[in-house]
Short mmCIF file of C-alpha atoms and ligand atoms in Angstrom, two decimals:
data_model
loop_
_atom_site.label_atom_id
_atom_site.label_comp_id
_atom_site.label_asym_id
_atom_site.label_seq_id
_atom_site.Cartn_x
_atom_site.Cartn_y
_atom_site.Cartn_z
CA UNK A 1 159.06 -60.31 -27.03
CA UNK A 2 158.84 -62.61 -24.02
CA UNK A 3 158.52 -61.18 -20.52
CA UNK A 4 158.55 -62.64 -17.02
CA UNK A 5 156.43 -61.77 -13.99
CA UNK A 6 157.64 -63.07 -10.62
CA UNK A 7 154.99 -63.99 -8.04
CA UNK A 8 151.79 -65.97 -7.56
CA UNK A 9 149.13 -63.58 -6.26
CA UNK A 10 146.26 -61.54 -7.65
CA UNK A 11 148.66 -58.65 -8.18
CA UNK A 12 150.87 -60.76 -10.43
CA UNK A 13 147.88 -62.16 -12.33
CA UNK A 14 146.74 -58.58 -13.02
CA UNK A 15 150.21 -57.38 -14.11
CA UNK A 16 150.64 -60.43 -16.38
CA UNK A 17 147.12 -59.95 -17.80
CA UNK A 18 147.90 -56.32 -18.63
CA UNK A 19 151.30 -57.09 -20.17
CA UNK A 20 149.76 -59.86 -22.31
CA UNK A 21 147.57 -57.22 -24.01
CA UNK A 22 150.63 -55.56 -25.54
CA UNK A 23 150.87 -56.29 -29.27
CA UNK A 24 154.65 -56.58 -28.83
CA UNK A 25 154.48 -59.24 -26.12
CA UNK A 26 154.24 -62.81 -27.42
CA UNK A 27 154.46 -64.70 -24.10
CA UNK A 28 154.14 -63.69 -20.47
CA UNK A 29 155.75 -66.25 -18.16
CA UNK A 30 154.59 -66.19 -14.55
CA UNK A 31 156.82 -67.74 -11.90
CA UNK A 32 155.33 -69.65 -10.19
CA UNK A 33 151.85 -68.26 -11.01
CA UNK A 34 148.53 -69.69 -9.81
CA UNK A 35 145.47 -71.55 -11.08
CA UNK A 36 144.24 -68.47 -12.92
CA UNK A 37 147.46 -67.79 -14.77
CA UNK A 38 147.59 -71.52 -15.63
CA UNK A 39 144.11 -71.30 -17.18
CA UNK A 40 144.86 -68.21 -19.31
CA UNK A 41 146.16 -69.17 -22.75
CA UNK A 42 148.27 -66.01 -23.15
CA UNK A 43 150.11 -66.70 -19.88
CA UNK A 44 152.48 -69.54 -19.06
CA UNK A 45 153.35 -70.67 -15.56
CA UNK A 46 156.87 -71.81 -14.78
CA UNK A 47 157.43 -73.74 -11.56
CA UNK A 48 160.52 -71.96 -10.27
CA UNK A 49 160.98 -69.32 -7.62
CA UNK A 50 164.68 -69.22 -6.61
CA UNK A 51 166.33 -66.06 -7.90
CA UNK A 52 169.29 -67.92 -9.43
CA UNK A 53 166.93 -70.22 -11.35
CA UNK A 54 164.83 -67.27 -12.48
CA UNK A 55 167.92 -65.46 -13.80
CA UNK A 56 168.97 -68.64 -15.62
CA UNK A 57 165.48 -68.95 -17.11
CA UNK A 58 165.52 -65.32 -18.26
CA UNK A 59 168.94 -65.81 -19.83
CA UNK A 60 168.07 -69.09 -21.56
CA UNK A 61 164.74 -67.88 -22.90
CA UNK A 62 165.66 -64.41 -24.12
CA UNK A 63 163.33 -62.68 -21.66
CA UNK A 64 163.10 -58.98 -22.64
CA UNK A 65 162.34 -57.85 -19.08
CA UNK A 66 161.21 -59.12 -15.69
CA UNK A 67 158.72 -57.47 -13.32
CA UNK A 68 158.77 -58.54 -9.66
CA UNK A 69 155.43 -58.56 -7.82
CA UNK A 70 156.09 -59.37 -4.14
CA UNK A 71 158.51 -57.90 -1.60
CA UNK A 72 160.31 -61.09 -0.52
CA UNK A 73 162.39 -61.61 -3.70
CA UNK A 74 163.20 -57.88 -3.78
CA UNK A 75 164.42 -57.94 -0.18
CA UNK A 76 166.38 -61.06 -1.16
CA UNK A 77 168.26 -59.13 -3.87
CA UNK A 78 166.72 -60.48 -7.10
CA UNK A 79 167.24 -57.11 -8.82
CA UNK A 80 170.93 -56.98 -7.87
CA UNK A 81 171.44 -60.50 -9.24
CA UNK A 82 169.62 -59.87 -12.54
CA UNK A 83 171.49 -56.59 -13.08
CA UNK A 84 174.83 -58.26 -12.37
CA UNK A 85 174.01 -60.67 -15.19
CA UNK A 86 172.94 -57.87 -17.53
CA UNK A 87 169.26 -58.85 -17.40
CA UNK A 88 166.55 -56.16 -17.57
CA UNK A 89 164.35 -56.09 -14.47
CA UNK A 90 162.03 -53.55 -12.87
CA UNK A 91 162.23 -53.27 -9.09
CA UNK A 92 164.42 -51.87 -6.32
CA UNK A 93 167.80 -53.23 -5.29
CA UNK A 94 168.10 -55.04 -1.98
CA UNK A 95 169.44 -51.85 -0.37
CA UNK A 96 166.56 -49.73 -1.70
CA UNK A 97 164.00 -52.39 -0.72
CA UNK A 98 164.88 -51.67 2.91
CA UNK A 99 162.27 -48.91 2.71
CA UNK A 100 159.84 -51.81 3.10
CA UNK A 101 161.91 -54.63 4.59
CA UNK A 102 162.97 -52.63 7.67
CA UNK A 103 160.48 -50.31 9.33
CA UNK A 104 163.30 -48.87 11.41
CA UNK A 105 165.20 -48.02 8.19
CA UNK A 106 162.07 -46.38 6.74
CA UNK A 107 161.29 -44.37 9.88
CA UNK A 108 164.90 -43.20 10.27
CA UNK A 109 164.93 -42.24 6.56
CA UNK A 110 161.66 -40.29 6.84
CA UNK A 111 162.75 -38.49 9.99
CA UNK A 112 166.21 -37.66 8.61
CA UNK A 113 164.70 -36.12 5.47
CA UNK A 114 161.86 -34.29 7.22
CA UNK A 115 159.12 -36.27 5.46
CA UNK A 116 155.99 -36.35 7.65
CA UNK A 117 155.43 -39.53 9.66
CA UNK A 118 154.38 -40.39 13.23
CA UNK A 119 156.97 -39.96 16.01
CA UNK A 120 158.63 -43.27 16.85
CA UNK A 121 161.27 -45.17 18.76
CA UNK A 122 162.90 -48.53 18.01
CA UNK A 123 163.59 -51.26 20.57
CA UNK A 124 165.22 -54.64 20.93
CA UNK A 125 164.97 -54.58 24.72
CA UNK A 126 161.60 -55.67 26.14
CA UNK A 127 161.83 -53.67 29.38
CA UNK A 128 162.71 -50.45 27.60
CA UNK A 129 159.83 -50.97 25.15
CA UNK A 130 157.33 -51.52 27.99
CA UNK A 131 158.63 -48.43 29.70
CA UNK A 132 158.23 -46.36 26.49
CA UNK A 133 154.57 -47.31 25.95
CA UNK A 134 153.80 -46.55 29.60
CA UNK A 135 155.28 -43.12 29.03
CA UNK A 136 153.49 -42.50 25.73
CA UNK A 137 150.08 -43.99 26.60
CA UNK A 138 147.49 -45.58 24.31
CA UNK A 139 146.41 -45.71 21.56
CA UNK A 140 149.83 -46.61 20.20
CA UNK A 141 151.12 -48.74 17.35
CA UNK A 142 153.59 -51.63 17.70
CA UNK A 143 155.30 -52.81 14.49
CA UNK A 144 157.69 -55.67 13.86
CA UNK A 145 160.76 -54.23 12.11
CA UNK A 146 161.00 -56.90 9.40
CA UNK A 147 158.68 -58.37 6.78
CA UNK A 148 155.73 -60.12 8.36
CA UNK A 149 153.26 -60.49 5.46
CA UNK A 150 150.87 -57.90 6.88
CA UNK A 151 150.78 -59.55 10.32
CA UNK A 152 153.45 -57.42 11.97
CA UNK A 153 151.38 -54.41 13.03
CA UNK A 154 149.30 -54.12 16.19
CA UNK A 155 147.23 -50.97 16.58
CA UNK A 156 146.88 -51.11 20.37
CA UNK A 157 143.85 -49.31 21.71
CA UNK A 158 144.85 -50.03 25.30
CA UNK A 159 148.15 -50.21 27.18
CA UNK A 160 147.39 -53.84 27.93
CA UNK A 161 147.24 -54.66 24.19
CA UNK A 162 150.46 -52.71 23.62
CA UNK A 163 152.30 -54.63 26.37
CA UNK A 164 151.01 -57.94 25.01
CA UNK A 165 152.21 -57.08 21.49
CA UNK A 166 155.67 -56.25 22.83
CA UNK A 167 155.77 -59.50 24.76
CA UNK A 168 154.62 -61.48 21.70
CA UNK A 169 157.19 -59.93 19.35
CA UNK A 170 160.24 -59.16 21.48
CA UNK A 171 159.69 -61.64 24.29
CA UNK A 172 157.81 -64.51 22.67
CA UNK A 173 159.49 -64.50 19.27
CA UNK A 174 156.03 -64.74 17.69
CA UNK A 175 157.20 -63.30 14.36
CA UNK A 176 160.69 -64.76 14.49
CA UNK A 177 163.55 -62.53 13.29
CA UNK A 178 161.07 -59.99 11.83
CA UNK A 179 159.88 -59.18 15.36
CA UNK A 180 163.25 -59.26 17.13
CA UNK A 181 163.25 -55.48 16.79
CA UNK A 182 160.11 -53.37 17.09
CA UNK A 183 159.17 -49.87 16.02
CA UNK A 184 156.70 -48.18 18.34
CA UNK A 185 154.96 -45.20 16.83
CA UNK A 186 152.24 -42.70 17.60
CA UNK A 187 148.67 -43.44 16.56
CA UNK A 188 147.51 -41.41 13.55
CA UNK A 189 143.88 -40.74 12.79
CA UNK A 190 142.29 -40.04 9.43
CA UNK A 191 141.55 -41.82 6.19
CA UNK A 192 144.08 -44.08 4.48
CA UNK A 193 144.98 -43.95 0.80
CA UNK A 194 147.48 -45.83 -1.33
CA UNK A 195 149.67 -43.70 -3.55
CA UNK A 196 151.84 -45.73 -5.92
CA UNK A 197 154.39 -44.37 -8.36
CA UNK A 198 156.93 -45.81 -10.78
CA UNK A 199 160.49 -44.61 -10.31
CA UNK A 200 163.42 -45.02 -12.72
CA UNK A 201 166.02 -43.62 -10.34
CA UNK A 202 165.25 -39.98 -11.12
CA UNK A 203 161.93 -39.63 -12.95
CA UNK A 204 158.62 -40.41 -11.27
CA UNK A 205 155.41 -41.50 -12.97
CA UNK A 206 152.43 -41.59 -10.61
CA UNK A 207 149.86 -44.35 -10.98
CA UNK A 208 146.16 -43.76 -10.32
CA UNK A 209 145.17 -43.37 -6.68
CA UNK A 210 143.44 -46.24 -4.92
CA UNK A 211 142.09 -47.33 -1.58
CA UNK A 212 142.48 -50.72 0.08
CA UNK A 213 140.22 -52.28 2.75
CA UNK A 214 142.55 -53.84 5.32
CA UNK A 215 140.07 -55.14 7.87
CA UNK A 216 138.42 -58.50 7.40
CA UNK A 217 134.81 -57.50 8.00
CA UNK A 218 132.27 -54.91 6.85
CA UNK A 219 132.41 -51.47 8.49
CA UNK A 220 136.17 -51.93 8.95
CA UNK A 221 135.73 -54.45 11.75
CA UNK A 222 137.79 -57.55 12.54
CA UNK A 223 141.53 -58.15 12.21
CA UNK A 224 143.86 -56.61 9.64
CA UNK A 225 144.33 -58.68 6.50
CA UNK A 226 146.45 -58.43 3.36
CA UNK A 227 143.52 -56.47 1.92
CA UNK A 228 139.89 -57.44 1.25
CA UNK A 229 139.17 -55.19 -1.72
CA UNK A 230 140.22 -51.98 -3.43
CA UNK A 231 139.05 -49.41 -5.89
CA UNK A 232 140.49 -46.67 -8.06
CA UNK A 233 140.45 -43.71 -8.13
CA UNK A 234 140.24 -42.83 -4.42
CA UNK A 235 138.14 -39.65 -4.26
CA UNK A 236 140.00 -38.47 -1.16
CA UNK A 237 143.07 -37.85 -3.36
CA UNK A 238 141.89 -34.60 -4.97
CA UNK A 239 144.14 -32.73 -7.42
CA UNK A 240 145.35 -30.51 -4.57
CA UNK A 241 146.24 -33.50 -2.41
CA UNK A 242 147.82 -35.27 -5.39
CA UNK A 243 150.19 -32.32 -5.89
CA UNK A 244 150.95 -32.14 -2.19
CA UNK A 245 151.67 -35.88 -1.94
CA UNK A 246 154.08 -35.64 -4.90
CA UNK A 247 155.77 -32.50 -3.54
CA UNK A 248 155.83 -33.29 0.18
CA UNK A 249 156.32 -37.06 0.15
CA UNK A 250 157.16 -38.80 -3.12
CA UNK A 251 159.74 -36.47 -4.65
CA UNK A 252 161.60 -35.89 -1.34
CA UNK A 253 161.69 -39.68 -0.89
CA UNK A 254 163.18 -40.35 -4.32
CA UNK A 255 165.64 -37.46 -3.90
CA UNK A 256 166.46 -38.48 -0.31
CA UNK A 257 167.29 -42.04 -1.35
CA UNK A 258 169.55 -40.73 -4.13
CA UNK A 259 171.21 -38.32 -1.67
CA UNK A 260 171.80 -41.26 0.68
CA UNK A 261 173.49 -43.11 -2.18
CA UNK A 262 170.70 -45.70 -2.59
CA UNK A 263 169.05 -44.92 -5.91
CA UNK A 264 165.45 -46.14 -5.94
CA UNK A 265 164.02 -47.89 -8.99
CA UNK A 266 160.74 -49.79 -9.16
CA UNK A 267 157.25 -49.30 -7.83
CA UNK A 268 157.16 -47.13 -4.72
CA UNK A 269 154.02 -47.41 -2.64
CA UNK A 270 153.31 -44.87 0.05
CA UNK A 271 150.64 -45.91 2.53
CA UNK A 272 149.26 -42.56 3.71
CA UNK A 273 147.08 -41.37 6.56
CA UNK A 274 145.23 -38.22 5.57
CA UNK A 275 143.72 -36.31 8.45
CA UNK A 276 140.57 -34.19 8.32
CA UNK A 277 140.66 -30.57 7.17
CA UNK A 278 141.20 -28.32 4.22
CA UNK A 279 143.08 -30.03 1.37
CA UNK A 280 145.71 -27.29 1.31
CA UNK A 281 146.66 -27.83 4.95
CA UNK A 282 145.33 -31.16 6.27
CA UNK A 283 148.15 -33.34 7.62
CA UNK A 284 149.38 -36.14 5.35
CA UNK A 285 151.60 -38.71 7.08
CA UNK A 286 153.45 -41.74 5.76
CA UNK A 287 152.27 -44.93 7.50
CA UNK A 288 154.57 -47.18 5.55
CA UNK A 289 156.44 -47.65 2.33
CA UNK A 290 156.20 -50.69 0.16
CA UNK A 291 158.73 -51.20 -2.60
CA UNK A 292 156.23 -52.93 -4.89
CA UNK A 293 152.64 -52.51 -5.93
CA UNK A 294 149.86 -53.28 -3.47
CA UNK A 295 147.63 -56.31 -3.56
CA UNK A 296 144.66 -55.85 -4.16
CA UNK A 297 145.19 -52.24 -5.39
CA UNK A 298 147.04 -53.49 -8.48
CA UNK A 299 143.98 -55.29 -9.82
CA UNK A 300 141.76 -52.17 -10.17
CA UNK A 301 144.76 -50.04 -11.22
CA UNK A 302 145.77 -52.40 -14.07
CA UNK A 303 142.19 -52.48 -15.28
CA UNK A 304 142.21 -48.69 -15.76
CA UNK A 305 145.32 -48.63 -17.96
CA UNK A 306 144.33 -48.21 -21.62
CA UNK A 307 147.72 -48.07 -23.31
CA UNK A 308 150.64 -50.49 -23.64
CA UNK A 309 152.01 -51.17 -20.15
CA UNK A 310 154.98 -53.14 -21.52
CA UNK A 311 156.11 -49.91 -23.16
CA UNK A 312 155.90 -48.07 -19.82
CA UNK A 313 157.94 -50.78 -18.06
CA UNK A 314 160.59 -50.71 -20.79
CA UNK A 315 160.93 -46.93 -20.49
CA UNK A 316 161.16 -47.26 -16.69
CA UNK A 317 163.99 -49.80 -16.98
CA UNK A 318 165.76 -47.57 -19.51
CA UNK A 319 165.57 -44.54 -17.18
CA UNK A 320 163.21 -42.79 -19.59
CA UNK A 321 160.04 -42.54 -17.52
CA UNK A 322 159.91 -38.84 -18.42
CA UNK A 323 158.98 -40.03 -21.93
CA UNK A 324 156.29 -42.45 -20.71
CA UNK A 325 152.64 -41.79 -20.04
CA UNK A 326 149.67 -43.78 -18.91
CA UNK A 327 146.30 -43.33 -20.53
CA UNK A 328 143.87 -43.81 -17.64
CA UNK A 329 140.32 -44.95 -18.16
CA UNK A 330 138.34 -42.23 -16.35
CA UNK A 331 135.85 -44.77 -15.04
CA UNK A 332 135.98 -46.45 -11.63
CA UNK A 333 137.37 -49.92 -11.12
CA UNK A 334 136.63 -51.98 -8.05
CA UNK A 335 137.90 -55.33 -6.83
CA UNK A 336 136.24 -57.60 -4.26
CA UNK A 337 138.49 -60.19 -2.62
CA UNK A 338 136.94 -63.60 -1.99
CA UNK A 339 138.86 -65.26 0.83
CA UNK A 340 138.97 -68.78 2.23
CA UNK A 341 137.29 -69.95 5.41
CA UNK A 342 139.29 -68.97 8.51
CA UNK A 343 141.27 -66.29 6.68
CA UNK A 344 143.32 -64.50 8.00
CA UNK A 345 144.06 -66.72 11.02
CA UNK A 346 144.50 -70.15 9.40
CA UNK A 347 142.81 -70.35 6.02
CA UNK A 348 141.45 -73.70 4.91
CA UNK A 349 142.70 -74.81 1.51
CA UNK A 350 141.68 -77.50 -1.00
CA UNK A 351 138.06 -76.41 -1.56
CA UNK A 352 136.71 -76.80 -5.09
CA UNK A 353 135.97 -73.50 -6.89
CA UNK A 354 133.16 -73.36 -9.45
CA UNK A 355 131.20 -70.75 -11.38
CA UNK A 356 133.91 -68.27 -12.38
CA UNK A 357 132.51 -66.63 -15.52
CA UNK A 358 134.74 -65.89 -18.52
CA UNK A 359 136.39 -62.47 -18.37
CA UNK A 360 134.52 -59.66 -20.13
CA UNK A 361 135.49 -56.07 -20.94
CA UNK A 362 133.71 -55.07 -17.73
CA UNK A 363 134.77 -57.75 -15.25
CA UNK A 364 137.83 -59.94 -14.76
CA UNK A 365 138.32 -62.46 -11.96
CA UNK A 366 141.98 -62.34 -10.96
CA UNK A 367 143.23 -65.40 -9.10
CA UNK A 368 145.45 -65.46 -6.02
CA UNK A 369 145.30 -68.55 -3.78
CA UNK A 370 144.12 -71.00 -6.44
CA UNK A 371 145.70 -74.03 -8.05
CA UNK A 372 144.78 -76.44 -10.79
CA UNK A 373 144.47 -80.00 -9.58
CA UNK A 374 144.04 -81.90 -12.86
CA UNK A 375 141.01 -80.15 -14.33
CA UNK A 376 139.70 -79.04 -10.94
CA UNK A 377 140.34 -75.56 -9.60
CA UNK A 378 140.94 -75.54 -5.83
CA UNK A 379 141.67 -72.96 -3.16
CA UNK A 380 145.31 -72.91 -2.10
CA UNK A 381 145.67 -69.80 0.05
CA UNK A 382 143.94 -67.18 2.20
CA UNK A 383 142.94 -64.70 -0.43
CA UNK A 384 141.53 -66.77 -3.27
CA UNK A 385 140.14 -64.44 -5.94
CA UNK A 386 139.75 -60.75 -6.64
CA UNK A 387 136.70 -60.06 -8.79
CA UNK A 388 137.45 -56.74 -10.49
CA UNK A 389 134.95 -54.67 -12.46
CA UNK A 390 134.81 -51.32 -14.24
CA UNK A 391 131.86 -48.96 -14.40
CA UNK A 392 130.85 -45.38 -15.20
CA UNK A 393 130.16 -44.86 -11.50
CA UNK A 394 131.31 -46.51 -8.29
CA UNK A 395 127.81 -47.97 -7.92
CA UNK A 396 127.91 -49.58 -11.37
CA UNK A 397 131.40 -51.03 -10.93
CA UNK A 398 130.33 -52.35 -7.56
CA UNK A 399 127.14 -53.94 -8.92
CA UNK A 400 129.03 -55.71 -11.71
CA UNK A 401 131.66 -57.01 -9.29
CA UNK A 402 129.14 -58.30 -6.74
CA UNK A 403 126.89 -59.84 -9.45
CA UNK A 404 129.94 -61.84 -10.52
CA UNK A 405 130.90 -62.74 -6.95
CA UNK A 406 127.39 -64.18 -6.53
CA UNK A 407 128.03 -66.64 -9.38
CA UNK A 408 131.24 -68.04 -7.86
CA UNK A 409 131.23 -70.78 -5.28
CA UNK A 410 133.66 -72.46 -2.92
CA UNK A 411 132.89 -73.78 0.55
CA UNK A 412 133.65 -71.26 3.28
CA UNK A 413 134.00 -68.30 0.88
CA UNK A 414 133.94 -64.96 2.68
CA UNK A 415 134.05 -61.44 1.31
CA UNK A 416 133.20 -57.90 2.36
CA UNK A 417 129.92 -56.52 1.07
CA UNK A 418 130.88 -52.86 1.48
CA UNK A 419 133.90 -52.30 -0.78
CA UNK A 420 134.15 -48.57 -1.68
CA UNK A 421 131.82 -47.47 1.11
CA UNK A 422 133.93 -44.37 1.66
CA UNK A 423 133.62 -43.32 -1.99
CA UNK A 424 129.86 -43.88 -1.85
CA UNK A 425 129.59 -41.85 1.34
CA UNK A 426 131.30 -38.94 -0.39
P1 ATP B 501 151.07 -54.22 4.57
O1 ATP B 501 150.27 -55.48 4.70
O2 ATP B 501 150.32 -53.15 3.84
O3 ATP B 501 152.46 -54.43 4.08
P2 ATP B 501 152.34 -53.66 7.05
O4 ATP B 501 152.35 -54.90 7.81
O5 ATP B 501 153.58 -53.24 6.38
O6 ATP B 501 151.15 -53.66 6.04
P3 ATP B 501 151.46 -51.02 7.93
O7 ATP B 501 150.88 -50.67 6.61
O8 ATP B 501 152.55 -50.20 8.47
O9 ATP B 501 151.87 -52.56 8.05
O10 ATP B 501 150.25 -51.02 8.93
C1 ATP B 501 149.11 -51.82 8.69
C2 ATP B 501 147.88 -51.03 9.02
O11 ATP B 501 147.91 -50.63 10.40
C3 ATP B 501 147.77 -49.71 8.26
O12 ATP B 501 147.18 -49.90 7.00
C4 ATP B 501 146.90 -48.89 9.19
O13 ATP B 501 145.54 -49.25 9.06
C5 ATP B 501 147.38 -49.34 10.55
N1 ATP B 501 148.43 -48.43 11.07
C6 ATP B 501 149.76 -48.53 10.88
N2 ATP B 501 150.43 -47.52 11.47
C7 ATP B 501 149.50 -46.74 12.06
C8 ATP B 501 149.55 -45.54 12.85
N3 ATP B 501 150.70 -44.95 13.15
N4 ATP B 501 148.39 -45.03 13.28
C9 ATP B 501 147.21 -45.63 13.00
N5 ATP B 501 147.08 -46.76 12.27
C10 ATP B 501 148.21 -47.32 11.81
#
């Protein structure tokens, strides 16, 4: 069968790579894909991204199912359109995607259903927002309501930073429509973890736990980014915490959406803040929901799946996730993101990339911001590659990944040297 993956990042490269391993999948189309998916013989890029054109392509080419990587097409209603045309697709409807596309929607949902999250208030009026942060004090977190590609959150350590963020978003229109409404929420301390599940409307299949590294620089310094590396499993998510996260957060979310008349299907990603303490009682709060897999968490997660992922997706679309299972490789996988010069502020593009070794069973270089220019591979975005390795221990996976990173060259390349430091500390 032929399948379609929508998107162009490292996440989509990893999903397409995994699907292409299925003996039942003959071709994986990636729309629009990147330099890496163009170079892989089992994958085929198609240069379209409008949802109507994608639906037409799926119809004309007998696509068995479509998987959507990024949030923008989901928030734009690609799932609604495909379903209206009778095309199989895995993802949430536009209404369900509001869990990610509107932080105000997500916070109101969480609060209404008693799912733990920081206290918050939502503002469109600048004066009222300034007044609220003065009342609450710092640290405090200012979030643009809409999608802002990871740039819409300011963790303000001082009142001055909080006031500036409000002025930038509400007053200055810095993030456009996404920042015309802001959510202001209490600062949460603890350790973050990504908990991603697949949902078919009623059944939930959890994926392996993982941990992202949001800050640009080692020791979690520098600005927030889309993510500079990830690994799986995340040791913080013990069996006890896993059960609690399912019981206290994931299942009430899926049930709450159904109760609200907005059935959720697709990948559901809970960004969690886990405070210190005993696993049975330590506070777990929802920082955010995403209605798709994370990037770069997907890369290490896909590498740990040993069985046929196309089969799992088909069951999810058919509402039979209760009959699906994932055979997880017990080893650790770890991905190091290589980013372009000046990422995240204003990444330089067009640099020539050399030295990427052929994929092995232990290490795969997933592409993100790359493009083929004739025979030359060039950088074309902020996050360029995610070198992902597997090993019996975190140390071994890390060594393999960094040994590969050392072979790859492009001018201005930057990457963190401490991916998985929390796991190693444990
Ligand atoms: P993403 O790029 O993952 O989509 P986003 O823009 O949707 O991110 P959030 O995940 O809500 O934003 O926040 C980004 C980061 O800011 C979090 O990973 C976390 O490090 C920090 N953060 C968000 N909310 C809080 C909070 N209430 N307390 C402390 N830190 C927070």
